[in-house]
Coordinates of C-alpha atoms in Angstrom, one line a residue:
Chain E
X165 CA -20.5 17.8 7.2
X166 CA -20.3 14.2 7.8
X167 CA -19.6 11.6 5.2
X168 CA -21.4 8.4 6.0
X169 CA -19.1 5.5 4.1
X170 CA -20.8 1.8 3.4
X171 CA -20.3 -1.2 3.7
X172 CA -16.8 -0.9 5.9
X173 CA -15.6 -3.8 4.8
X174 CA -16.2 -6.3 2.2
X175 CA -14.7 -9.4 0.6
X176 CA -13.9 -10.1 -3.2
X177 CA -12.5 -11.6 -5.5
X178 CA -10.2 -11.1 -8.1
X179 CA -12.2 -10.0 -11.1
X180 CA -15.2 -8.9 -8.8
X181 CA -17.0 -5.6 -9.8
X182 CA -17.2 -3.6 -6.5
X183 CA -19.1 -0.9 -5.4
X184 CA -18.7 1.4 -2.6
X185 CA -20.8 3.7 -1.5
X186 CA -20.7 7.5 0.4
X187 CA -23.5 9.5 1.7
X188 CA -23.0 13.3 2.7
X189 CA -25.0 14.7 5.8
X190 CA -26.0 17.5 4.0
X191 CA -25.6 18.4 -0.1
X192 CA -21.9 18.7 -1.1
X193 CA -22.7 19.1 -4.7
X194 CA -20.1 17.6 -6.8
X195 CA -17.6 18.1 -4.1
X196 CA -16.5 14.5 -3.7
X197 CA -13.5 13.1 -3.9
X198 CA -12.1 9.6 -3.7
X199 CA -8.4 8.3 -2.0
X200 CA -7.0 5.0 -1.8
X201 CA -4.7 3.5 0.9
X202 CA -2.7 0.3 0.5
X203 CA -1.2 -0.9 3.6
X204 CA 1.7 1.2 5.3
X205 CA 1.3 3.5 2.6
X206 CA -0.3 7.3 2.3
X207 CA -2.8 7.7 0.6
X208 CA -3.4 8.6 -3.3
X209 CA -6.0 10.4 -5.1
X210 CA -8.1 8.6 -7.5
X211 CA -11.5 10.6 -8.4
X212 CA -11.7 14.2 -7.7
X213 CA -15.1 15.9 -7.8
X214 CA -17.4 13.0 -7.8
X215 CA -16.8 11.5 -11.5
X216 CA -12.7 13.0 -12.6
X217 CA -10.5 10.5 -12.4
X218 CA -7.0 11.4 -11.7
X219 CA -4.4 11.2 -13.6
X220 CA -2.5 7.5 -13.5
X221 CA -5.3 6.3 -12.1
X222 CA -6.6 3.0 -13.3
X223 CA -9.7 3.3 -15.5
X224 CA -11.0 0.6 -13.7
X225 CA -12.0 3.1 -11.3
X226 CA -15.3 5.2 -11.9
X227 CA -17.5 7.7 -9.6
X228 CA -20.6 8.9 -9.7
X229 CA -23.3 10.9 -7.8
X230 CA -23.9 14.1 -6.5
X231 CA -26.0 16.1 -3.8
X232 CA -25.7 13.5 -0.4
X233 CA -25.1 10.1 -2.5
X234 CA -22.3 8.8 -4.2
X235 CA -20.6 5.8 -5.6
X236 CA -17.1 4.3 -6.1
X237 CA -17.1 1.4 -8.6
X238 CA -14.3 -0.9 -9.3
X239 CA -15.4 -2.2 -12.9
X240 CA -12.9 -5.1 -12.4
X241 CA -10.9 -5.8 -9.2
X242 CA -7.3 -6.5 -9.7
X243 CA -5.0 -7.6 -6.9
X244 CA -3.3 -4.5 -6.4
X245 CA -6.8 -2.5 -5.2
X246 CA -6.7 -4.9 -2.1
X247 CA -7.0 -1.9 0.4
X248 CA -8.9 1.4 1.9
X249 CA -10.9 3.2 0.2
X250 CA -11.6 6.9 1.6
X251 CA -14.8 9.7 0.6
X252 CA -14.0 13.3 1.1
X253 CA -15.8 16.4 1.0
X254 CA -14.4 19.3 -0.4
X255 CA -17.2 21.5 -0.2
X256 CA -16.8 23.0 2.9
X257 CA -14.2 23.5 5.9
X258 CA -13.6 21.6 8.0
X259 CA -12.8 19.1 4.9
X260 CA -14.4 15.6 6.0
X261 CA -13.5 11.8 5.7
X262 CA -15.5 9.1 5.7
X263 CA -14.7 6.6 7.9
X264 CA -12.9 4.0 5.3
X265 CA -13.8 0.8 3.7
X266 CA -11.2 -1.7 4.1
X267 CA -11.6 -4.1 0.5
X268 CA -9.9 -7.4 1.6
X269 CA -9.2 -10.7 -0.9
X270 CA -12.2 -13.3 -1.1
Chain H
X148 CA 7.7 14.7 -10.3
X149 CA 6.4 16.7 -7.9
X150 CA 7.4 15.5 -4.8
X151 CA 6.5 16.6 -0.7
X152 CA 8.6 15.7 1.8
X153 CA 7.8 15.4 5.6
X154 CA 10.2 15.2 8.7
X155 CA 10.3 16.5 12.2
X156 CA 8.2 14.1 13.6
X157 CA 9.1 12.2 17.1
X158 CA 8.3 11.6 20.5
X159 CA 7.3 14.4 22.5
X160 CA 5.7 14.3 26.4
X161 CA 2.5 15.4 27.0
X162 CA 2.0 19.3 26.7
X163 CA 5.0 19.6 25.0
X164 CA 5.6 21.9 21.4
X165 CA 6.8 20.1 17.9
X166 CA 7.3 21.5 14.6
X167 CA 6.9 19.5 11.3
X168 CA 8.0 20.6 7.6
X169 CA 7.4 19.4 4.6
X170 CA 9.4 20.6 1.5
X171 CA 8.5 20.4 -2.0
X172 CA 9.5 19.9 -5.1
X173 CA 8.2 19.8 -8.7
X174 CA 5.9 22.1 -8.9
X175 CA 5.4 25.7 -8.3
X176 CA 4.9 25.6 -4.4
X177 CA 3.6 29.2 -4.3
X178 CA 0.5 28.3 -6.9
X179 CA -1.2 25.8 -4.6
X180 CA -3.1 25.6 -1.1
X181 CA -0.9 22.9 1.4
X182 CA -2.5 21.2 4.1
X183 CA -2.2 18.6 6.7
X184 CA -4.0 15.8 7.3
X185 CA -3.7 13.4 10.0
X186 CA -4.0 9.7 11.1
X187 CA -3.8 8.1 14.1
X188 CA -2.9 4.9 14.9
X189 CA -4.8 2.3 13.2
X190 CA -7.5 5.0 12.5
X191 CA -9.1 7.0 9.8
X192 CA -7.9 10.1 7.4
X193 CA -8.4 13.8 9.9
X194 CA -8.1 16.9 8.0
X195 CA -5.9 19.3 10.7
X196 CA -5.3 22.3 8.2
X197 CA -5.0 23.9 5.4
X198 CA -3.2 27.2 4.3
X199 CA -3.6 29.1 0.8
X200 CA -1.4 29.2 -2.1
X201 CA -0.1 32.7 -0.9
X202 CA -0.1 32.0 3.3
X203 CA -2.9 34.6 3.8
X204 CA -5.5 32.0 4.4
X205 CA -5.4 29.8 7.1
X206 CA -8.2 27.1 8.8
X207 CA -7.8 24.4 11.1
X208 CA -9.7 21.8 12.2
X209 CA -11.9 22.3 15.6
X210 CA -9.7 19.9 17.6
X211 CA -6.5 21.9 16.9
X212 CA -7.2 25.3 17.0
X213 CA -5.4 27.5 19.0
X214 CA -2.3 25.3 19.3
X215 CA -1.7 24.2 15.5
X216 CA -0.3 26.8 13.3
X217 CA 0.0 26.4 9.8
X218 CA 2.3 28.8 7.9
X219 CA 4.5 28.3 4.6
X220 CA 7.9 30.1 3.6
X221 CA 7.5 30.5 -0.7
X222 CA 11.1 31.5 -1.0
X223 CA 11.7 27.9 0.3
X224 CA 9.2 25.5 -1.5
X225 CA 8.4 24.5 2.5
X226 CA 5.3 23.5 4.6
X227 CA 5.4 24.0 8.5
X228 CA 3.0 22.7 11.1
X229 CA 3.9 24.4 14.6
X230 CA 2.0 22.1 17.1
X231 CA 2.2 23.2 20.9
X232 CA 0.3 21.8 23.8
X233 CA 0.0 17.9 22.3
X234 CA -2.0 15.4 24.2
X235 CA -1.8 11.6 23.2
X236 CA -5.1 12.1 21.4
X237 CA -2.5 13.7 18.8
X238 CA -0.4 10.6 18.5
X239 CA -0.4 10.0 14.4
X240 CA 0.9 9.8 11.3
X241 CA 0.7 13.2 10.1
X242 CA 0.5 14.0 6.1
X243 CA 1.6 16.9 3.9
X244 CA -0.5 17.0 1.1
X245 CA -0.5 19.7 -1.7
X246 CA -3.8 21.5 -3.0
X247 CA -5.0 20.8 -6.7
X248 CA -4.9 24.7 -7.4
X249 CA -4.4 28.2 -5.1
X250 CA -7.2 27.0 -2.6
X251 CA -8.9 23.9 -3.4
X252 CA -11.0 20.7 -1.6
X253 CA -9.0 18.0 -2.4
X254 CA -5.7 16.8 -2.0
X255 CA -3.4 15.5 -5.2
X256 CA -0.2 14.6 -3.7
X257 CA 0.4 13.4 -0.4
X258 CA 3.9 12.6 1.4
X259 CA 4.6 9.7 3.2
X260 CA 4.2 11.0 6.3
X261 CA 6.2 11.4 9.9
X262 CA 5.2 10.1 12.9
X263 CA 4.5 12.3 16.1
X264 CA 3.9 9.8 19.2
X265 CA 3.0 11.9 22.6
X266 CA 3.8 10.1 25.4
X267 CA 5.5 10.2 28.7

């Protein structure tokens, strides 16, 4: 299955609502799931099937979708969510990434 | 806290064998699906494999099967990744990250990750 990640890059500011979107090649049903990864770091689990967010995740986080399209929104970016932002399905093996989007400072 | 662990990672020539581990802690290591996930240089995330809570379930990813194995010792809370016959296009950071449940699609703790560079 191939996740299809856009844009894959974008600029904003501090403050900014942002919205990222992911788009499966086939239907994954609720089977999305959302990472973050700040520079040099691994990355961390922030929504797990489509809309859950994890725990100690920001609420400032939000998902949505299902079937082929979904959505990450950042209600209110803060500086610390500078970074890249991962889909993943998990409805079938082989588990697929998208391909990032990198969220850089305005 | 539950914490996962990787090491073993290097440099290794070209059709060479490396094994990783990753040992955890915090949770009941036996109770989850493990897997490994990969990234190269400068690249994206690349699932490589994943093994169930119990080690009787085992995938990999097309561009490691047959010379990946994935296999987990439950008496030792640790993760191993045997890798054998490693090209450069293997070069990355590779990941332990631990399964939300006994088999499961998505991945709720990752380590930090060890580096395998293959190179001559």
């Amino acid at each position: 299955i191939q996740m299809t990640q856009s844009p894959s890059s974008l600029s904003a500011s501090v403050g900014d609502r942002v919205t990222i979107t992911c788009r499966a090649s086939q239907s994954i049903a609720n089977y999305l799931n959302w990472y973050q990864q700040r520079p040099g770091k691994a990355p961390e689990l922030l929504i797990f099937t489509a809309s859950s967010l994890q725990t100690g995740a920001p609420s400032r986080f939000s998902g949505s979708g299902s079937g082929t399209d979904f959505t990450l929104t950042i209600s209110s970016l803060q500086p610390e969510d500078f970074a890249i932002y991962y889909c993943q399905q998990g409805y079938s093996i082989p588990w697929t990434f998208g391909r990032g989007t990198k969220v850089e400072i305005k | 806290e539950v914490q996962v662990l990787e090491s073993g990672g290097g440099l290794v020539q070209p059709g060479g064998s490396l094994r990783l581990s990753c040992t955890a802690s915090g949770f009941t290591f036996s109770s989850f699906a493990m897997n490994w996930v990969r990234q190269a240089p400068g690249k994206g995330l690349e699932w490589v494999s994943i093994i169930s809570g119990g080690g009787g379930n085992t995938y990999y990813a097309d561009s490691v099967k047959g010379r990946f194995t994935i296999s987990r010792d439950n008496s030792e809370d640790t993760l191993y990744l045997q890798m054998n016959s490693l090209t450069a296009e293997d070069t990355a950071i590779y990941y332990c990250a631990k399964g939300s449940s006994l088999w499961s699609g998505y991945f709720d703790s990752w380590g930090q990750g060890t580096l395998v560079t293959v190179s001559s």
